[in-house]
PDB file of C-alpha atoms in Angstrom:
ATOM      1  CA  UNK S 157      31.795  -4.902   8.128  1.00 39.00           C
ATOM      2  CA  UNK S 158      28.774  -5.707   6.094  1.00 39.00           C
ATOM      3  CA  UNK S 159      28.609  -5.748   2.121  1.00 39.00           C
ATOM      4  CA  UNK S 160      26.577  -2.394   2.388  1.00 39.00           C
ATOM      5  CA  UNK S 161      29.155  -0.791   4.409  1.00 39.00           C
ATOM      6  CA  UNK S 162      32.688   0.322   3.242  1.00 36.00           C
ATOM      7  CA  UNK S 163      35.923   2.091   4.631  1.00 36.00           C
ATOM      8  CA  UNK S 164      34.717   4.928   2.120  1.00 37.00           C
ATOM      9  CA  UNK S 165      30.690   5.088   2.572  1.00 38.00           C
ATOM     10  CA  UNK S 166      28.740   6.632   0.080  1.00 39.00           C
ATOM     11  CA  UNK S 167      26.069   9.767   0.348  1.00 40.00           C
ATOM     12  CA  UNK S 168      22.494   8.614   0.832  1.00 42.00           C
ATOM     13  CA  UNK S 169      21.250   4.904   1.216  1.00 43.00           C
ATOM     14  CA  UNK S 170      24.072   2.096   0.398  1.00 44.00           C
ATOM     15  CA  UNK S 171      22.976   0.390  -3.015  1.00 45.00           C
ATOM     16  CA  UNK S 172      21.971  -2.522  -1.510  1.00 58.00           C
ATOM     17  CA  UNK S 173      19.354  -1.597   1.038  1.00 75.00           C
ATOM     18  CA  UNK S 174      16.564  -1.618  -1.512  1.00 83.00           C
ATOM     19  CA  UNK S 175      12.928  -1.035   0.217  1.00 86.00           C
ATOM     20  CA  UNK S 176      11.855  -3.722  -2.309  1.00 83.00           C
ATOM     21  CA  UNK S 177      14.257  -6.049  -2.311  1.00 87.00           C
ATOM     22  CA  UNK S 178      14.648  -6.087   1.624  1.00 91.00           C
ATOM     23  CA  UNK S 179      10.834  -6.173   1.863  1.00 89.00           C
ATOM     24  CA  UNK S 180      10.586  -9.282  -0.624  1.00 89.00           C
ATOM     25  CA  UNK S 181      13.213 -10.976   1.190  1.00 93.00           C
ATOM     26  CA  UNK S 182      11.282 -10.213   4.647  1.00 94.00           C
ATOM     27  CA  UNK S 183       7.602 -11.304   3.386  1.00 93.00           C
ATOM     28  CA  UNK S 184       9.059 -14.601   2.242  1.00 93.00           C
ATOM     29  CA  UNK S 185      10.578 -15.570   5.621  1.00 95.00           C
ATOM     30  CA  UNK S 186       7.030 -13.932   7.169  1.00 94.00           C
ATOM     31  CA  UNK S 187       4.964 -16.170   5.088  1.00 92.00           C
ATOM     32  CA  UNK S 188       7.204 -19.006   5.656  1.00 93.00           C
ATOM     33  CA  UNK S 189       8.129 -19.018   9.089  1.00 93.00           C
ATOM     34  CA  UNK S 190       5.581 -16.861  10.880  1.00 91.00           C
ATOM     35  CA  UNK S 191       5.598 -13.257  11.505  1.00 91.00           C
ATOM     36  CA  UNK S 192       6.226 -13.924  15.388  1.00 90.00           C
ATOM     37  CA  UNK S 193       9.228 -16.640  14.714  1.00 93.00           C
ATOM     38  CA  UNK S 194      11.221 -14.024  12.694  1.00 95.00           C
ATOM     39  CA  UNK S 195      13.292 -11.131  14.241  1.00 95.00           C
ATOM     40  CA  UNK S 196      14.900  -8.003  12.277  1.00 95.00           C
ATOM     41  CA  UNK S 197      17.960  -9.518  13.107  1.00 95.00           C
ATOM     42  CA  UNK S 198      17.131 -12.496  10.887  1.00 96.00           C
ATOM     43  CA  UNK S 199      15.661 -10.520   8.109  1.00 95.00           C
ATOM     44  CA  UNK S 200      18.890  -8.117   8.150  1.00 95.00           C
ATOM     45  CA  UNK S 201      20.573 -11.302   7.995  1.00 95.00           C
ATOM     46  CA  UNK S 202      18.735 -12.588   5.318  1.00 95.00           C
ATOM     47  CA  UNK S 203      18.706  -9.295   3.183  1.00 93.00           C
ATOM     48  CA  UNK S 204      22.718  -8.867   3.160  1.00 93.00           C
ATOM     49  CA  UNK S 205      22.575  -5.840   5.689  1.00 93.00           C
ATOM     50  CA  UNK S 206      23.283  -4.205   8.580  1.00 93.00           C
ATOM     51  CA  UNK S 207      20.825  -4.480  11.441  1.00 92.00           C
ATOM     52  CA  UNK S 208      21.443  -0.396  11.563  1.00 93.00           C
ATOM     53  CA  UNK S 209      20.582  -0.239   7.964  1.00 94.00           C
ATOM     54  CA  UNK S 210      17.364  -2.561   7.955  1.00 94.00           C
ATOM     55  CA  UNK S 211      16.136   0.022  10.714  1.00 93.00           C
ATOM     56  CA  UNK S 212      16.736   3.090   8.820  1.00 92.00           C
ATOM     57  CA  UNK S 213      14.802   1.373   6.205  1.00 91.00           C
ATOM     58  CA  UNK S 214      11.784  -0.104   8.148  1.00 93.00           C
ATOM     59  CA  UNK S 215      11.320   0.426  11.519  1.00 92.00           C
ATOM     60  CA  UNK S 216       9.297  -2.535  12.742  1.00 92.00           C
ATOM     61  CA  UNK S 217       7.983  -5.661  10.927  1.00 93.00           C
ATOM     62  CA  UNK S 218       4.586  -4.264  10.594  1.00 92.00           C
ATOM     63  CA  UNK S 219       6.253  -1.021   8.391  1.00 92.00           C
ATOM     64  CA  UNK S 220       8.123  -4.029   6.466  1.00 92.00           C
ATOM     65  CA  UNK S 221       4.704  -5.335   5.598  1.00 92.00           C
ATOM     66  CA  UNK S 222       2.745  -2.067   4.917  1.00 90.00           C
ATOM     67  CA  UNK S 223       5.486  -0.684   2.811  1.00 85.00           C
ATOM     68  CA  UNK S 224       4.591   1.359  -0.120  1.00 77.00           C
ATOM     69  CA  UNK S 225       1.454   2.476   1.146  1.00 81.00           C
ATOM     70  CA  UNK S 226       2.366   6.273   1.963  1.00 78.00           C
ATOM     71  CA  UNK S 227       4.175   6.210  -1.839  1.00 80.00           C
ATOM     72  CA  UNK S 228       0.683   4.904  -3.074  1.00 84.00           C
ATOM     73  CA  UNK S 229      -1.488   7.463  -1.366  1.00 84.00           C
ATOM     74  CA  UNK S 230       0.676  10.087  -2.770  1.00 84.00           C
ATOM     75  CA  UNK S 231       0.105   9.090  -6.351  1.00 86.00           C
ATOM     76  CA  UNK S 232      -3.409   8.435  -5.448  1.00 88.00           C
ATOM     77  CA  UNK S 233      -3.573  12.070  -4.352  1.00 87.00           C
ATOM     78  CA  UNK S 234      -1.769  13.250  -7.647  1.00 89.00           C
ATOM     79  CA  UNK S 235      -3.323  11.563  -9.731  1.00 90.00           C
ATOM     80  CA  UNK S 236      -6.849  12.642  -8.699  1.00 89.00           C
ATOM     81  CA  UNK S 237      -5.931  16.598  -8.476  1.00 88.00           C
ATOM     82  CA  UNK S 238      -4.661  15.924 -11.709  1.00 88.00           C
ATOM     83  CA  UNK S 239      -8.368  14.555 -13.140  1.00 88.00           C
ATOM     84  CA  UNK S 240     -11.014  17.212 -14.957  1.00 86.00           C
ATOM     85  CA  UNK S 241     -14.665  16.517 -13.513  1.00 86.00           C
ATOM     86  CA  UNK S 242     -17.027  16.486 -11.392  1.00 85.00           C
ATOM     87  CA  UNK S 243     -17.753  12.306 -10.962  1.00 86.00           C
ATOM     88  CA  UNK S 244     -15.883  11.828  -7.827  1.00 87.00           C
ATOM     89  CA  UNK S 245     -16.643   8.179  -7.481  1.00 85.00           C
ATOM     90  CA  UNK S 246     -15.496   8.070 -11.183  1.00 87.00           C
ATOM     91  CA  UNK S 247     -12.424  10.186 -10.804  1.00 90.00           C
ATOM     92  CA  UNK S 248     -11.088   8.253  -7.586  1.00 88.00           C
ATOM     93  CA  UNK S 249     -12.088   5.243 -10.015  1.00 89.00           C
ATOM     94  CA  UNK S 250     -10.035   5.606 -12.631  1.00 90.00           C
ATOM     95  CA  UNK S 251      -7.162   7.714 -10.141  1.00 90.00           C
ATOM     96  CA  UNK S 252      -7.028   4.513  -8.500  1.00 89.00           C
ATOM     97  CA  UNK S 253      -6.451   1.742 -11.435  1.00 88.00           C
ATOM     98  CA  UNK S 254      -3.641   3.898 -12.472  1.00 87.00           C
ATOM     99  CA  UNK S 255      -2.144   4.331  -9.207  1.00 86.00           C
ATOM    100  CA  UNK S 256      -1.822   0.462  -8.839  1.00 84.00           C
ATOM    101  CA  UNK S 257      -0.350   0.381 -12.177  1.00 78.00           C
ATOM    102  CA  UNK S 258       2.304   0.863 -10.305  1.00 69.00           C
ATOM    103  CA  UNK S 259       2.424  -1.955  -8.161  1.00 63.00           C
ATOM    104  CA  UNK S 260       2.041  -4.438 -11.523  1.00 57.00           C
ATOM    105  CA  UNK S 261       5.597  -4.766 -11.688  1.00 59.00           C
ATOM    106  CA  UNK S 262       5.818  -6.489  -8.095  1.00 73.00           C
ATOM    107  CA  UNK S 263       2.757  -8.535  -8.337  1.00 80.00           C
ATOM    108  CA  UNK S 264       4.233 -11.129  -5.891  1.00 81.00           C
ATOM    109  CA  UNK S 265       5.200  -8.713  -3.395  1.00 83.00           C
ATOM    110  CA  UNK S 266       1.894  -7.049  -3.267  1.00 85.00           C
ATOM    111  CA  UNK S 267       0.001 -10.576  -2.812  1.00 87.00           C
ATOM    112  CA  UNK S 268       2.341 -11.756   0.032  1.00 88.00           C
ATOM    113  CA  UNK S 269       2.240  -8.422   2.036  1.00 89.00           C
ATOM    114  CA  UNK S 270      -2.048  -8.917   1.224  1.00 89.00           C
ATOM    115  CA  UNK S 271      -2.046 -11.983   2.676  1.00 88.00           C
ATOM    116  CA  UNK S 272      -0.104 -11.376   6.215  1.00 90.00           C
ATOM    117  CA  UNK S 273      -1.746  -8.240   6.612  1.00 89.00           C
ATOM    118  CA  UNK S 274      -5.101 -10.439   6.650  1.00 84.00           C
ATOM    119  CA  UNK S 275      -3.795 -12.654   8.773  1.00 82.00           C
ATOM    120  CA  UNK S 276      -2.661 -10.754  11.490  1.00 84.00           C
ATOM    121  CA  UNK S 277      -4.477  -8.417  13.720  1.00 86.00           C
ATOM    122  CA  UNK S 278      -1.679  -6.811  15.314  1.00 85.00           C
ATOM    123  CA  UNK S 279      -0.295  -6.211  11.630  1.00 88.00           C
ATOM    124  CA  UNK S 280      -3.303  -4.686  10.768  1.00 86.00           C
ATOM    125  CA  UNK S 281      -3.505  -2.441  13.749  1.00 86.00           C
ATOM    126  CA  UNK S 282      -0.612  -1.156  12.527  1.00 87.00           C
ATOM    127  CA  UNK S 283      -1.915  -0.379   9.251  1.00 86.00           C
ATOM    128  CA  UNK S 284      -5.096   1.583  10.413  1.00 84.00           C
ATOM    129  CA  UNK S 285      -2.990   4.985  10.495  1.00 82.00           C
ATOM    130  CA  UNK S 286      -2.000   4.352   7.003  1.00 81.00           C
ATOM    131  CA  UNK S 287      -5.546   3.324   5.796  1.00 85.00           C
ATOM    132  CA  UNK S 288      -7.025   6.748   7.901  1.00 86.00           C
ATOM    133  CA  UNK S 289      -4.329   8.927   5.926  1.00 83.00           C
ATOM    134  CA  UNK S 290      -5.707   7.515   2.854  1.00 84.00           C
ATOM    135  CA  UNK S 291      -8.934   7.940   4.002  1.00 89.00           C
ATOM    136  CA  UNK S 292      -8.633  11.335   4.729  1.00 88.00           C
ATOM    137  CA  UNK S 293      -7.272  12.131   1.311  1.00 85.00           C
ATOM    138  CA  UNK S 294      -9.761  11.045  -0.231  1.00 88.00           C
ATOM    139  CA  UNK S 295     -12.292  12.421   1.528  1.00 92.00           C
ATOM    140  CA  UNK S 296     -10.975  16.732   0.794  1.00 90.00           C
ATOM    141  CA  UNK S 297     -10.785  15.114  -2.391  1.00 90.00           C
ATOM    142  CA  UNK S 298     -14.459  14.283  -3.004  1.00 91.00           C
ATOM    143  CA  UNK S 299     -15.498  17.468  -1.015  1.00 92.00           C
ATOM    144  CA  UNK S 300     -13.481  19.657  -3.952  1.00 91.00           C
ATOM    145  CA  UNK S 301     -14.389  17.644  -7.174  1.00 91.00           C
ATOM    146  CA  UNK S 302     -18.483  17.942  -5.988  1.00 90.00           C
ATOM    147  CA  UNK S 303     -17.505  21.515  -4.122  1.00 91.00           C
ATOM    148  CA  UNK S 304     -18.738  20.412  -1.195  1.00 89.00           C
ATOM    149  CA  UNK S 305     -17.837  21.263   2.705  1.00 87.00           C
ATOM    150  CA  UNK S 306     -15.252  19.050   4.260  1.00 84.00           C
ATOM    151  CA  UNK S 307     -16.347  16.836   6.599  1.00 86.00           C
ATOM    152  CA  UNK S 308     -20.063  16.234   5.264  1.00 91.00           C
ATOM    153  CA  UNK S 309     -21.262  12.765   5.403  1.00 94.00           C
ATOM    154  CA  UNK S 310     -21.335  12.680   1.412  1.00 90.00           C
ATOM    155  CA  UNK S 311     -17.507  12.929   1.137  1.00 91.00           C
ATOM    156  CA  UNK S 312     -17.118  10.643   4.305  1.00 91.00           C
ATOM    157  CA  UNK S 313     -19.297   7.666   2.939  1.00 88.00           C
ATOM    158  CA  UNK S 314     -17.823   8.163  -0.653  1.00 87.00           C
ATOM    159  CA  UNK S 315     -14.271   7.900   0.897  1.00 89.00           C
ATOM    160  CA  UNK S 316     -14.942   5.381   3.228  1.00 91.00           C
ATOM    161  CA  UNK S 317     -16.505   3.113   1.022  1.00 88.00           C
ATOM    162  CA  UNK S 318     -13.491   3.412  -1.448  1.00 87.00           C
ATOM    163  CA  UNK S 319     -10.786   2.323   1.281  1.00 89.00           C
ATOM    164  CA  UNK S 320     -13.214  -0.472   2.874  1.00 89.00           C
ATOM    165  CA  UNK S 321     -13.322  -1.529  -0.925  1.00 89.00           C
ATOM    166  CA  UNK S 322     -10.458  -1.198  -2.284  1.00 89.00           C
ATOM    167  CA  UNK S 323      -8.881  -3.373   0.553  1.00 88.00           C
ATOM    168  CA  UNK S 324     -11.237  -6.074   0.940  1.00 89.00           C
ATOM    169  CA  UNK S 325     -10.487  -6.392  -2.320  1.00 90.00           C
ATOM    170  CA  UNK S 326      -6.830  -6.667  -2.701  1.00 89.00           C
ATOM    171  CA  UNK S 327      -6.889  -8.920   0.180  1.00 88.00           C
ATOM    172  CA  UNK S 328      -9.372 -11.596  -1.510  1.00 90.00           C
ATOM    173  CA  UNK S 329      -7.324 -11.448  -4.306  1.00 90.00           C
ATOM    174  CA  UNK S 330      -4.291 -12.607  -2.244  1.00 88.00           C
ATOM    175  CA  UNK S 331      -6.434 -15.150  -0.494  1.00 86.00           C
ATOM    176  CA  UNK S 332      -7.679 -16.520  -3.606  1.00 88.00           C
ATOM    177  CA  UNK S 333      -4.616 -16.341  -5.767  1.00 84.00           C
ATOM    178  CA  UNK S 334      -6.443 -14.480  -8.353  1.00 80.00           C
ATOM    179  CA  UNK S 335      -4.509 -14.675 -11.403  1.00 83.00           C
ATOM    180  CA  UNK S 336      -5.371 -10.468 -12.115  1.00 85.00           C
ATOM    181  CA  UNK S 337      -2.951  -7.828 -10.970  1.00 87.00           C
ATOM    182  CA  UNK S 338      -4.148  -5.419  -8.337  1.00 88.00           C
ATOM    183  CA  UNK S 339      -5.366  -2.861 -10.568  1.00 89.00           C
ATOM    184  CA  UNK S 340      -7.785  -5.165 -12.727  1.00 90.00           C
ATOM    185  CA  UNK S 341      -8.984  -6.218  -9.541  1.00 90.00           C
ATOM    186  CA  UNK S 342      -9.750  -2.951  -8.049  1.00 90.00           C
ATOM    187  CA  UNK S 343     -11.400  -1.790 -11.744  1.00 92.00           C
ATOM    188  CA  UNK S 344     -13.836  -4.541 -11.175  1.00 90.00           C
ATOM    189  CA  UNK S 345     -14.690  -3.597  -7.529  1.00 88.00           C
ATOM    190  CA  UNK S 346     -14.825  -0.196  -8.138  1.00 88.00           C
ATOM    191  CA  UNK S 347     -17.082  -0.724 -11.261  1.00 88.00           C
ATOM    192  CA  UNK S 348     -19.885  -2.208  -8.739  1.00 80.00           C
ATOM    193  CA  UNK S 349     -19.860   0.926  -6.473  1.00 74.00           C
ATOM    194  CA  UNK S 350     -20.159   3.123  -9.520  1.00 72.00           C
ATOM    195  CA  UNK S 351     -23.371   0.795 -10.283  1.00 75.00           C
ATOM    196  CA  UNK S 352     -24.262   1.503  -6.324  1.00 71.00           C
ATOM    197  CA  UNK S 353     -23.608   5.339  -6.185  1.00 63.00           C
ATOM    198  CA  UNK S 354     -25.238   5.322  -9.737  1.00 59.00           C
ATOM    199  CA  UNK S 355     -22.796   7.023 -11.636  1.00 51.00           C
ATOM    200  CA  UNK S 356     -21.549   7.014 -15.357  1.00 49.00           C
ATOM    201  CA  UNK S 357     -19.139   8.316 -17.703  1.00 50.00           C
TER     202      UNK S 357
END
């Protein structure tokens, strides 16, 4: 019997199997070992929990590494219905600094998860359904702040641009070490496609 499960178990997920704190745990035997020389096994090991409960949590490595990302695009999404305007370069802009706001306070885990998912292809194959779903967020999103049709190649390049962007960004910054959190980063690559698109505030 495992430190997460007791003779008397609890509603919900035990107390222990964090996302966060199993994903930290993860990345740093990733980065250290090699995504191919670790198994779940280990990482359950490593994490203080059941193999069961590591699965529950994150399916497969590559969900270990992408984590957060679904949470993200939800804010994203919030955040940007919540915005008056009709700038939709600006609005995803500034929707998009705040939603990484949220990622400030695990700095470390967002620069480790960066810099495997540039590493690996098969990691990043992975991570294309997640980056589409974002994708296609954005894109109804542009298409109602300019009340435009869905699917026109306006909201497709604005949208596309913004993903492509936003993580070739994030990943130099893991590359390089920058010492910026995410959302400054994104702020200053997002400042050059508003000079592109030629928009202002």
């Amino acid at each position: 019997m495992t430190a997460v499960e007791s003779e008397h178990p609890r509603r919900g997920r035990p107390p222990r199997a964090d996302p966060t704190e199993i994903g930290l745990v993860a990345l740093h035997l990733f980065t250290d070992r090699g995504l191919d020389s670790v198994t779940m096994d280990e990482v359950a090991v490593a994490a203080g929990i059941s193999r069961r409960t590591l699965f529950r949590v994150f399916p497969t490595k590559a969900s270990i590494v992408w984590g957060g990302m679904t949470e993200f695009t939800r804010e994203l999404q919030a955040r940007v219905k919540a915005a008056s305007g009709d700038n939709a370069v600006a609005i995803l802009h500034r929707a998009w600094v705040e939603a990484l706001h949220m990622l400030d306070s695990s700095v470390e885990i967002t620069r480790l998860r960066m810099v495997l998912i540039a590493s690996s292809e098969d990691v990043r194959g992975w991570g294309y359904a997640q980056l589409a779903e974002a994708n296609e967020v954005l894109e109804r999103q542009v298409a109602r702040i300019e009340g435009i049709e869905e699917g026109t190649l306006r909201a497709r390049l604005i949208s596309t641009a913004l993903v492509a962007a936003g993580f070739s960004a994030l990943a130099w910054w893991a590359q390089t070490n920058a010492p910026r959190t995410p959302a400054e980063v994104i702020d200053e690559s997002f400042s050059e496609l508003d000079t592109i698109f030629g928009t202002s505030d």
